[in-house]
Amino acid sequence: AKKALDYVAPSVGHVRARGAMLAARIMRLLGRSPARELQLAADALGTAGDPYMRMLVQLEQSLEMAPGEAADLCIRVRADAESIEYFGVALKADLFLVRCLLNANEPTTATARWTELQPAMAALQPADMYLPDAWSIGHDVLAANGDASEAAAMLARAVEWIEQTALRHVPPTYRDSF
């Protein structure tokens, strides 16, 4: 009986954070501010919460920041992720950093960073990221540098992945929205 009374329920903060983060993504897609949901996600984790989830929430928060501030956060998240060998999160942070560089009107730096990421992109999928979104960032980088043919190829790669990998899992009634 003593053992049962001493039981401490496991934390489910990471589950609450995941739900709030997904709600934030939905709000963003609906054109609304995800600030409340992102704060709920951060609060659910606290300072000692699951580091994987914390880094994902921070990257979501970076989407709501000015480019310079967001770039700094992406760099910090990347370093944190690499230090604990969460390389998929580090790759996502790098991709978000490329987007920040584009938003800061630094297409040359964004292109250089994108090019550096290609070996990692061939070997690793970014954590918690729809793969065509990563290629969409590549498309934007290439288009910003005037490389229309490479940008079109990148977009075609994303569409091909959707058609070959994802579309077969989507019920026919929803395929047009894909």
PDB file of C-alpha atoms in Angstrom:
ATOM      1  CA  ALA A   1       0.000   0.000   0.000  1.00  0.00           C
ATOM      2  CA  LYS A   2       2.896   2.366   0.812  1.00  0.00           C
ATOM      3  CA  LYS A   3       4.332   1.831  -2.664  1.00  0.00           C
ATOM      4  CA  ALA A   4       0.992   2.685  -4.268  1.00  0.00           C
ATOM      5  CA  LEU A   5       0.643   5.836  -2.160  1.00  0.00           C
ATOM      6  CA  ASP A   6       4.164   6.976  -3.147  1.00  0.00           C
ATOM      7  CA  TYR A   7       3.393   6.654  -6.865  1.00  0.00           C
ATOM      8  CA  VAL A   8       3.994   9.833  -8.815  1.00  0.00           C
ATOM      9  CA  ALA A   9       2.088  10.030 -12.067  1.00  0.00           C
ATOM     10  CA  PRO A  10       4.293  10.638 -15.095  1.00  0.00           C
ATOM     11  CA  SER A  11       4.276  14.077 -16.650  1.00  0.00           C
ATOM     12  CA  VAL A  12       2.070  14.492 -19.666  1.00  0.00           C
ATOM     13  CA  GLY A  13       3.217  18.041 -20.328  1.00  0.00           C
ATOM     14  CA  HIS A  14       4.749  17.013 -23.632  1.00  0.00           C
ATOM     15  CA  VAL A  15       1.383  15.624 -24.772  1.00  0.00           C
ATOM     16  CA  ARG A  16      -0.397  18.867 -23.842  1.00  0.00           C
ATOM     17  CA  ALA A  17       2.387  20.823 -25.558  1.00  0.00           C
ATOM     18  CA  ARG A  18       2.037  18.757 -28.743  1.00  0.00           C
ATOM     19  CA  GLY A  19      -1.713  19.376 -28.820  1.00  0.00           C
ATOM     20  CA  ALA A  20      -1.270  23.105 -28.294  1.00  0.00           C
ATOM     21  CA  MET A  21       1.445  23.251 -30.956  1.00  0.00           C
ATOM     22  CA  LEU A  22      -0.797  21.498 -33.476  1.00  0.00           C
ATOM     23  CA  ALA A  23      -3.603  23.910 -32.581  1.00  0.00           C
ATOM     24  CA  ALA A  24      -1.161  26.775 -33.220  1.00  0.00           C
ATOM     25  CA  ARG A  25      -0.397  25.399 -36.684  1.00  0.00           C
ATOM     26  CA  ILE A  26      -4.104  25.231 -37.453  1.00  0.00           C
ATOM     27  CA  MET A  27      -4.594  28.808 -36.276  1.00  0.00           C
ATOM     28  CA  ARG A  28      -1.729  29.954 -38.515  1.00  0.00           C
ATOM     29  CA  LEU A  29      -3.234  28.130 -41.513  1.00  0.00           C
ATOM     30  CA  LEU A  30      -6.570  29.803 -40.812  1.00  0.00           C
ATOM     31  CA  GLY A  31      -4.861  33.198 -40.859  1.00  0.00           C
ATOM     32  CA  ARG A  32      -5.207  33.743 -37.119  1.00  0.00           C
ATOM     33  CA  SER A  33      -2.579  34.405 -34.509  1.00  0.00           C
ATOM     34  CA  PRO A  34      -1.192  31.233 -32.912  1.00  0.00           C
ATOM     35  CA  ALA A  35       0.323  33.175 -30.001  1.00  0.00           C
ATOM     36  CA  ARG A  36      -2.094  31.864 -27.353  1.00  0.00           C
ATOM     37  CA  GLU A  37      -1.630  28.224 -28.371  1.00  0.00           C
ATOM     38  CA  LEU A  38       2.155  28.575 -28.558  1.00  0.00           C
ATOM     39  CA  GLN A  39       2.173  30.051 -25.059  1.00  0.00           C
ATOM     40  CA  LEU A  40       0.043  27.148 -23.825  1.00  0.00           C
ATOM     41  CA  ALA A  41       2.551  24.739 -25.375  1.00  0.00           C
ATOM     42  CA  ALA A  42       5.501  26.477 -23.727  1.00  0.00           C
ATOM     43  CA  ASP A  43       3.692  26.616 -20.376  1.00  0.00           C
ATOM     44  CA  ALA A  44       2.838  22.901 -20.547  1.00  0.00           C
ATOM     45  CA  LEU A  45       6.538  22.088 -20.874  1.00  0.00           C
ATOM     46  CA  GLY A  46       7.920  24.507 -18.318  1.00  0.00           C
ATOM     47  CA  THR A  47      11.679  24.804 -17.982  1.00  0.00           C
ATOM     48  CA  ALA A  48      12.310  21.123 -17.320  1.00  0.00           C
ATOM     49  CA  GLY A  49       9.979  19.672 -19.946  1.00  0.00           C
ATOM     50  CA  ASP A  50      10.814  17.283 -22.740  1.00  0.00           C
ATOM     51  CA  PRO A  51      13.714  18.872 -24.682  1.00  0.00           C
ATOM     52  CA  TYR A  52      12.557  17.458 -28.020  1.00  0.00           C
ATOM     53  CA  MET A  53       9.121  18.999 -27.672  1.00  0.00           C
ATOM     54  CA  ARG A  54      10.548  22.238 -26.269  1.00  0.00           C
ATOM     55  CA  MET A  55      12.764  22.693 -29.334  1.00  0.00           C
ATOM     56  CA  LEU A  56       9.867  21.998 -31.696  1.00  0.00           C
ATOM     57  CA  VAL A  57       7.732  24.578 -29.897  1.00  0.00           C
ATOM     58  CA  GLN A  58      10.578  27.104 -30.087  1.00  0.00           C
ATOM     59  CA  LEU A  59      10.830  26.569 -33.837  1.00  0.00           C
ATOM     60  CA  GLU A  60       7.085  27.130 -34.166  1.00  0.00           C
ATOM     61  CA  GLN A  61       7.481  30.310 -32.134  1.00  0.00           C
ATOM     62  CA  SER A  62      10.209  31.482 -34.527  1.00  0.00           C
ATOM     63  CA  LEU A  63       7.590  31.703 -37.277  1.00  0.00           C
ATOM     64  CA  GLU A  64       5.941  34.542 -35.356  1.00  0.00           C
ATOM     65  CA  MET A  65       9.123  36.579 -34.824  1.00  0.00           C
ATOM     66  CA  ALA A  66      10.970  39.201 -36.801  1.00  0.00           C
ATOM     67  CA  PRO A  67      13.575  37.592 -39.101  1.00  0.00           C
ATOM     68  CA  GLY A  68      16.630  38.550 -37.020  1.00  0.00           C
ATOM     69  CA  GLU A  69      15.151  37.387 -33.736  1.00  0.00           C
ATOM     70  CA  ALA A  70      13.855  34.209 -35.389  1.00  0.00           C
ATOM     71  CA  ALA A  71      17.276  33.489 -36.919  1.00  0.00           C
ATOM     72  CA  ASP A  72      18.931  33.798 -33.504  1.00  0.00           C
ATOM     73  CA  LEU A  73      16.409  31.376 -32.009  1.00  0.00           C
ATOM     74  CA  CYS A  74      16.909  28.891 -34.863  1.00  0.00           C
ATOM     75  CA  ILE A  75      20.672  29.008 -34.325  1.00  0.00           C
ATOM     76  CA  ARG A  76      20.227  28.347 -30.581  1.00  0.00           C
ATOM     77  CA  VAL A  77      17.781  25.489 -31.197  1.00  0.00           C
ATOM     78  CA  ARG A  78      20.161  23.963 -33.732  1.00  0.00           C
ATOM     79  CA  ALA A  79      23.028  24.054 -31.220  1.00  0.00           C
ATOM     80  CA  ASP A  80      20.834  22.579 -28.475  1.00  0.00           C
ATOM     81  CA  ALA A  81      19.596  19.824 -30.783  1.00  0.00           C
ATOM     82  CA  GLU A  82      23.071  18.889 -31.937  1.00  0.00           C
ATOM     83  CA  SER A  83      24.352  18.804 -28.361  1.00  0.00           C
ATOM     84  CA  ILE A  84      21.906  16.017 -27.525  1.00  0.00           C
ATOM     85  CA  GLU A  85      22.143  14.370 -30.955  1.00  0.00           C
ATOM     86  CA  TYR A  86      18.647  15.272 -32.153  1.00  0.00           C
ATOM     87  CA  PHE A  87      19.849  15.736 -35.705  1.00  0.00           C
ATOM     88  CA  GLY A  88      16.370  15.795 -37.258  1.00  0.00           C
ATOM     89  CA  VAL A  89      15.510  18.788 -35.056  1.00  0.00           C
ATOM     90  CA  ALA A  90      18.834  20.422 -35.952  1.00  0.00           C
ATOM     91  CA  LEU A  91      18.003  20.002 -39.647  1.00  0.00           C
ATOM     92  CA  LYS A  92      14.566  21.549 -39.140  1.00  0.00           C
ATOM     93  CA  ALA A  93      16.195  24.470 -37.312  1.00  0.00           C
ATOM     94  CA  ASP A  94      18.579  24.919 -40.251  1.00  0.00           C
ATOM     95  CA  LEU A  95      15.683  24.916 -42.711  1.00  0.00           C
ATOM     96  CA  PHE A  96      13.821  27.474 -40.634  1.00  0.00           C
ATOM     97  CA  LEU A  97      17.024  29.533 -40.521  1.00  0.00           C
ATOM     98  CA  VAL A  98      17.133  29.495 -44.332  1.00  0.00           C
ATOM     99  CA  ARG A  99      13.562  30.805 -44.343  1.00  0.00           C
ATOM    100  CA  CYS A 100      14.572  33.531 -41.872  1.00  0.00           C
ATOM    101  CA  LEU A 101      17.446  34.563 -44.134  1.00  0.00           C
ATOM    102  CA  LEU A 102      15.054  34.834 -47.057  1.00  0.00           C
ATOM    103  CA  ASN A 103      12.621  36.880 -44.972  1.00  0.00           C
ATOM    104  CA  ALA A 104      15.525  39.150 -43.999  1.00  0.00           C
ATOM    105  CA  ASN A 105      16.198  39.692 -47.717  1.00  0.00           C
ATOM    106  CA  GLU A 106      19.477  37.770 -47.675  1.00  0.00           C
ATOM    107  CA  PRO A 107      18.989  35.407 -50.649  1.00  0.00           C
ATOM    108  CA  THR A 108      22.709  34.839 -51.230  1.00  0.00           C
ATOM    109  CA  THR A 109      23.306  33.716 -47.639  1.00  0.00           C
ATOM    110  CA  ALA A 110      20.103  31.656 -47.721  1.00  0.00           C
ATOM    111  CA  THR A 111      21.269  29.925 -50.901  1.00  0.00           C
ATOM    112  CA  ALA A 112      24.691  29.157 -49.437  1.00  0.00           C
ATOM    113  CA  ARG A 113      23.057  27.689 -46.333  1.00  0.00           C
ATOM    114  CA  TRP A 114      20.569  25.696 -48.439  1.00  0.00           C
ATOM    115  CA  THR A 115      23.436  24.252 -50.472  1.00  0.00           C
ATOM    116  CA  GLU A 116      25.289  23.251 -47.290  1.00  0.00           C
ATOM    117  CA  LEU A 117      22.171  21.400 -46.097  1.00  0.00           C
ATOM    118  CA  GLN A 118      21.819  19.183 -49.151  1.00  0.00           C
ATOM    119  CA  PRO A 119      23.972  16.275 -47.867  1.00  0.00           C
ATOM    120  CA  ALA A 120      21.954  16.210 -44.636  1.00  0.00           C
ATOM    121  CA  MET A 121      18.678  16.419 -46.580  1.00  0.00           C
ATOM    122  CA  ALA A 122      19.701  13.345 -48.586  1.00  0.00           C
ATOM    123  CA  ALA A 123      20.356  11.311 -45.449  1.00  0.00           C
ATOM    124  CA  LEU A 124      17.926  12.652 -42.863  1.00  0.00           C
ATOM    125  CA  GLN A 125      14.358  13.882 -42.647  1.00  0.00           C
ATOM    126  CA  PRO A 126      13.714  17.044 -40.661  1.00  0.00           C
ATOM    127  CA  ALA A 127      11.865  16.278 -37.441  1.00  0.00           C
ATOM    128  CA  ASP A 128       8.149  16.958 -37.308  1.00  0.00           C
ATOM    129  CA  MET A 129       8.141  18.541 -40.751  1.00  0.00           C
ATOM    130  CA  TYR A 130       6.184  17.646 -43.858  1.00  0.00           C
ATOM    131  CA  LEU A 131       8.955  16.920 -46.347  1.00  0.00           C
ATOM    132  CA  PRO A 132       7.460  18.958 -49.221  1.00  0.00           C
ATOM    133  CA  ASP A 133       7.618  21.992 -46.901  1.00  0.00           C
ATOM    134  CA  ALA A 134      11.390  21.601 -46.813  1.00  0.00           C
ATOM    135  CA  TRP A 135      11.509  21.515 -50.613  1.00  0.00           C
ATOM    136  CA  SER A 136       9.205  24.532 -50.690  1.00  0.00           C
ATOM    137  CA  ILE A 137      11.870  26.442 -48.764  1.00  0.00           C
ATOM    138  CA  GLY A 138      14.410  25.269 -51.348  1.00  0.00           C
ATOM    139  CA  HIS A 139      12.093  26.437 -54.127  1.00  0.00           C
ATOM    140  CA  ASP A 140      11.810  29.883 -52.552  1.00  0.00           C
ATOM    141  CA  VAL A 141      15.585  30.137 -52.129  1.00  0.00           C
ATOM    142  CA  LEU A 142      16.283  29.156 -55.715  1.00  0.00           C
ATOM    143  CA  ALA A 143      13.546  31.432 -57.061  1.00  0.00           C
ATOM    144  CA  ALA A 144      14.871  34.368 -55.018  1.00  0.00           C
ATOM    145  CA  ASN A 145      18.237  33.911 -56.696  1.00  0.00           C
ATOM    146  CA  GLY A 146      16.706  33.834 -60.168  1.00  0.00           C
ATOM    147  CA  ASP A 147      17.246  30.130 -60.774  1.00  0.00           C
ATOM    148  CA  ALA A 148      13.786  29.467 -62.170  1.00  0.00           C
ATOM    149  CA  SER A 149      14.535  26.052 -63.681  1.00  0.00           C
ATOM    150  CA  GLU A 150      16.042  24.665 -60.455  1.00  0.00           C
ATOM    151  CA  ALA A 151      13.186  26.207 -58.450  1.00  0.00           C
ATOM    152  CA  ALA A 152      10.652  24.515 -60.734  1.00  0.00           C
ATOM    153  CA  ALA A 153      12.502  21.205 -60.366  1.00  0.00           C
ATOM    154  CA  MET A 154      12.386  21.552 -56.583  1.00  0.00           C
ATOM    155  CA  LEU A 155       8.646  22.187 -56.698  1.00  0.00           C
ATOM    156  CA  ALA A 156       8.178  19.214 -59.035  1.00  0.00           C
ATOM    157  CA  ARG A 157      10.095  17.059 -56.555  1.00  0.00           C
ATOM    158  CA  ALA A 158       7.685  18.059 -53.807  1.00  0.00           C
ATOM    159  CA  VAL A 159       4.642  17.333 -55.964  1.00  0.00           C
ATOM    160  CA  GLU A 160       6.088  13.975 -57.004  1.00  0.00           C
ATOM    161  CA  TRP A 161       6.642  13.031 -53.353  1.00  0.00           C
ATOM    162  CA  ILE A 162       3.062  13.992 -52.515  1.00  0.00           C
ATOM    163  CA  GLU A 163       1.681  11.954 -55.419  1.00  0.00           C
ATOM    164  CA  GLN A 164       3.861   8.892 -54.826  1.00  0.00           C
ATOM    165  CA  THR A 165       4.080   8.814 -51.051  1.00  0.00           C
ATOM    166  CA  ALA A 166       1.276  10.716 -49.389  1.00  0.00           C
ATOM    167  CA  LEU A 167      -1.645  10.822 -51.785  1.00  0.00           C
ATOM    168  CA  ARG A 168      -2.419   7.100 -51.629  1.00  0.00           C
ATOM    169  CA  HIS A 169      -3.086   7.507 -47.894  1.00  0.00           C
ATOM    170  CA  VAL A 170      -5.608  10.303 -48.430  1.00  0.00           C
ATOM    171  CA  PRO A 171      -9.249   9.304 -48.865  1.00  0.00           C
ATOM    172  CA  PRO A 172     -10.550  10.193 -52.359  1.00  0.00           C
ATOM    173  CA  THR A 173     -12.952  12.834 -51.016  1.00  0.00           C
ATOM    174  CA  TYR A 174      -9.992  14.903 -49.704  1.00  0.00           C
ATOM    175  CA  ARG A 175      -7.544  14.502 -52.604  1.00  0.00           C
ATOM    176  CA  ASP A 176      -8.543  17.706 -54.389  1.00  0.00           C
ATOM    177  CA  SER A 177      -7.476  19.707 -51.347  1.00  0.00           C
ATOM    178  CA  PHE A 178      -4.073  18.067 -51.444  1.00  0.00           C
TER     179      PHE A 178
END
